[in-house]
């Protein structure tokens, strides 16, 4: 991602900021599982990543059923790479605009019509969780939960459009 005078590059284990003029590395952040980088209107940087350790990469073909890797969001100062806050928000940032930061987590168990009795018992139920985060602290301001999975979620101003298989919902909220 190129932003202002910096190029941000991430691989399996490290996020690096390079100076565009010189090509020199400004800072590096060890982080396994970076999947998204966002910038707010103040120039601050938000990173969607995980709590995984570097061993997760080294032993990628081994399965550890006790592993508790989860989604995490970092807010960084893009000039120094300093972590301003970290939150385990149970989801990744899906929308960032001004003072509005939304983390979305959902799970779709698949088509229920294809199940037999045994797979229906073992299947985890679908859900949608939308959380609004405070950009200053990373703390959750509010949460919206539904016990079903959406096909799509879109954000527009103070409304959230949620598309389900047989319904479209438009959620509205007040932003102070």
Coordinates of C-alpha atoms in Angstrom, one line a residue:
X1 CA 0.0 0.0 0.0
X2 CA 1.4 3.4 -1.0
X3 CA 0.3 6.3 1.3
X4 CA 1.7 9.8 1.4
X5 CA 5.6 9.3 1.2
X6 CA 5.7 5.7 2.3
X7 CA 5.3 2.2 0.8
X8 CA 3.9 -0.4 3.2
X9 CA 4.6 -4.0 2.4
X10 CA 3.6 -7.1 4.3
X11 CA 4.4 -10.7 3.9
X12 CA 3.6 -13.7 6.1
X13 CA 5.3 -12.4 9.2
X14 CA 6.3 -8.7 8.9
X15 CA 4.8 -5.4 8.0
X16 CA 7.5 -2.9 6.8
X17 CA 7.3 0.8 6.0
X18 CA 9.7 2.0 3.3
X19 CA 10.6 5.6 2.5
X20 CA 9.5 6.2 -1.1
X21 CA 12.3 8.7 -1.8
X22 CA 15.2 6.6 -0.6
X23 CA 13.9 3.0 -0.5
X24 CA 15.1 2.6 3.1
X25 CA 13.1 0.8 5.7
X26 CA 11.7 3.2 8.3
X27 CA 10.3 0.5 10.6
X28 CA 9.2 -3.1 10.8
X29 CA 6.4 -4.7 12.8
X30 CA 6.4 -8.5 13.3
X31 CA 2.9 -9.6 12.7
X32 CA 1.6 -12.9 11.3
X33 CA -1.5 -12.8 9.2
X34 CA -1.8 -9.1 8.0
X35 CA -4.9 -9.0 5.8
X36 CA -5.7 -5.3 5.5
X37 CA -4.3 -1.7 6.0
X38 CA -6.5 1.4 6.4
X39 CA -5.8 5.1 7.0
X40 CA -8.1 7.5 8.7
X41 CA -8.5 11.2 7.9
X42 CA -5.9 12.1 10.6
X43 CA -3.3 9.9 8.8
X44 CA -3.3 7.2 11.4
X45 CA -2.9 3.6 10.3
X46 CA -5.1 0.6 11.2
X47 CA -4.0 -3.0 10.6
X48 CA -6.1 -6.1 10.4
X49 CA -4.0 -9.0 11.5
X50 CA -4.0 -12.0 13.9
X51 CA -2.6 -13.1 17.2
X52 CA -0.6 -15.9 15.5
X53 CA 3.0 -16.5 16.4
X54 CA 5.9 -16.9 13.8
X55 CA 5.8 -20.6 14.7
X56 CA 2.5 -20.8 12.9
X57 CA 4.3 -20.1 9.6
X58 CA 7.2 -22.4 10.4
X59 CA 4.9 -25.4 11.0
X60 CA 2.1 -24.4 8.7
X61 CA 1.4 -28.1 7.7
X62 CA 0.9 -29.1 11.3
X63 CA -2.6 -28.7 12.9
X64 CA -2.9 -27.7 16.5
X65 CA -6.5 -28.1 17.7
X66 CA -5.6 -26.1 20.9
X67 CA -4.5 -23.1 18.9
X68 CA -6.5 -19.9 19.9
X69 CA -5.4 -17.6 17.1
X70 CA -7.9 -14.7 16.7
X71 CA -8.4 -11.5 14.7
X72 CA -6.8 -8.4 16.1
X73 CA -6.7 -4.8 15.0
X74 CA -3.7 -2.4 15.6
X75 CA -3.7 1.3 15.4
X76 CA -0.2 2.5 14.5
X77 CA 1.5 5.8 14.1
X78 CA 2.6 5.5 10.4
X79 CA 5.7 7.6 10.9
X80 CA 7.2 5.5 13.7
X81 CA 5.4 2.2 13.6
X82 CA 4.5 2.7 17.3
X83 CA 1.4 0.7 18.3
X84 CA -1.1 3.2 19.8
X85 CA -3.7 0.5 20.7
X86 CA -4.6 -3.1 20.1
X87 CA -8.0 -4.6 20.2
X88 CA -9.3 -8.2 19.9
X89 CA -12.5 -7.1 18.3
X90 CA -13.7 -10.5 17.1
X91 CA -13.6 -9.3 13.6
X92 CA -11.6 -7.1 11.1
X93 CA -12.2 -3.5 10.1
X94 CA -14.6 -3.5 7.2
X95 CA -15.2 0.2 7.0
X96 CA -13.4 3.3 8.2
X97 CA -14.6 6.8 7.5
X98 CA -13.9 9.8 9.7
X99 CA -14.7 8.8 13.3
X100 CA -16.6 5.7 12.2
X101 CA -14.7 2.4 12.5
X102 CA -16.7 -0.8 12.0
X103 CA -15.4 -4.3 12.6
X104 CA -17.5 -7.1 11.1
X105 CA -17.4 -10.8 11.9
X106 CA -19.7 -13.4 10.3
X107 CA -20.0 -17.1 9.8
X108 CA -22.1 -18.9 7.2
X109 CA -22.4 -22.6 7.9
X110 CA -23.5 -23.3 4.3
X111 CA -26.8 -24.5 2.8
X112 CA -28.9 -26.1 5.5
X113 CA -31.0 -28.1 2.9
X114 CA -28.0 -30.3 2.1
X115 CA -27.5 -31.5 5.7
X116 CA -28.4 -34.9 7.1
X117 CA -29.3 -35.2 10.8
X118 CA -25.7 -35.7 12.0
X119 CA -24.1 -32.7 10.2
X120 CA -27.0 -30.5 11.4
X121 CA -26.1 -31.4 15.0
X122 CA -22.4 -30.7 14.6
X123 CA -22.7 -27.5 12.6
X124 CA -21.9 -24.2 14.3
X125 CA -24.8 -21.8 13.7
X126 CA -24.4 -18.8 11.4
X127 CA -24.2 -15.3 12.8
X128 CA -23.4 -11.6 12.0
X129 CA -21.6 -9.3 14.5
X130 CA -21.0 -5.6 13.7
X131 CA -19.1 -3.5 16.2
X132 CA -18.4 0.2 16.1
X133 CA -15.0 1.0 17.6
X134 CA -13.8 4.2 19.2
X135 CA -10.9 5.5 17.1
X136 CA -9.1 6.9 20.1
X137 CA -9.0 3.8 22.3
X138 CA -10.1 0.8 20.2
X139 CA -12.9 0.1 22.7
X140 CA -16.3 -1.1 21.4
X141 CA -18.9 1.7 21.4
X142 CA -21.8 -0.6 20.4
X143 CA -22.5 -4.0 18.9
X144 CA -25.2 -5.4 16.6
X145 CA -25.7 -9.2 16.5
X146 CA -28.0 -11.4 14.5
X147 CA -28.1 -15.2 14.7
X148 CA -27.8 -15.6 10.9
X149 CA -25.2 -15.0 8.2
X150 CA -25.4 -12.2 5.6
X151 CA -24.5 -12.4 2.0
X152 CA -23.2 -8.9 2.0
X153 CA -22.7 -5.9 4.4
X154 CA -22.3 -2.3 3.1
X155 CA -21.8 1.0 5.0
X156 CA -23.0 4.4 3.8
X157 CA -22.9 7.3 6.2
X158 CA -25.0 6.5 9.3
X159 CA -26.7 3.4 7.7
X160 CA -25.7 -0.2 7.3
X161 CA -27.2 -2.3 4.5
X162 CA -27.3 -6.0 5.3
X163 CA -28.2 -8.5 2.6
X164 CA -29.6 -11.9 3.6
X165 CA -30.8 -14.7 1.4
X166 CA -34.5 -13.6 1.5
X167 CA -34.3 -10.1 3.0
X168 CA -32.4 -6.8 2.9
X169 CA -32.2 -4.8 6.1
X170 CA -31.1 -1.1 6.4
X171 CA -29.9 -0.3 9.9
X172 CA -29.6 3.3 10.9
X173 CA -27.8 4.8 13.9
X174 CA -27.1 8.2 15.4
X175 CA -23.4 9.3 15.4
X176 CA -22.4 11.9 17.9

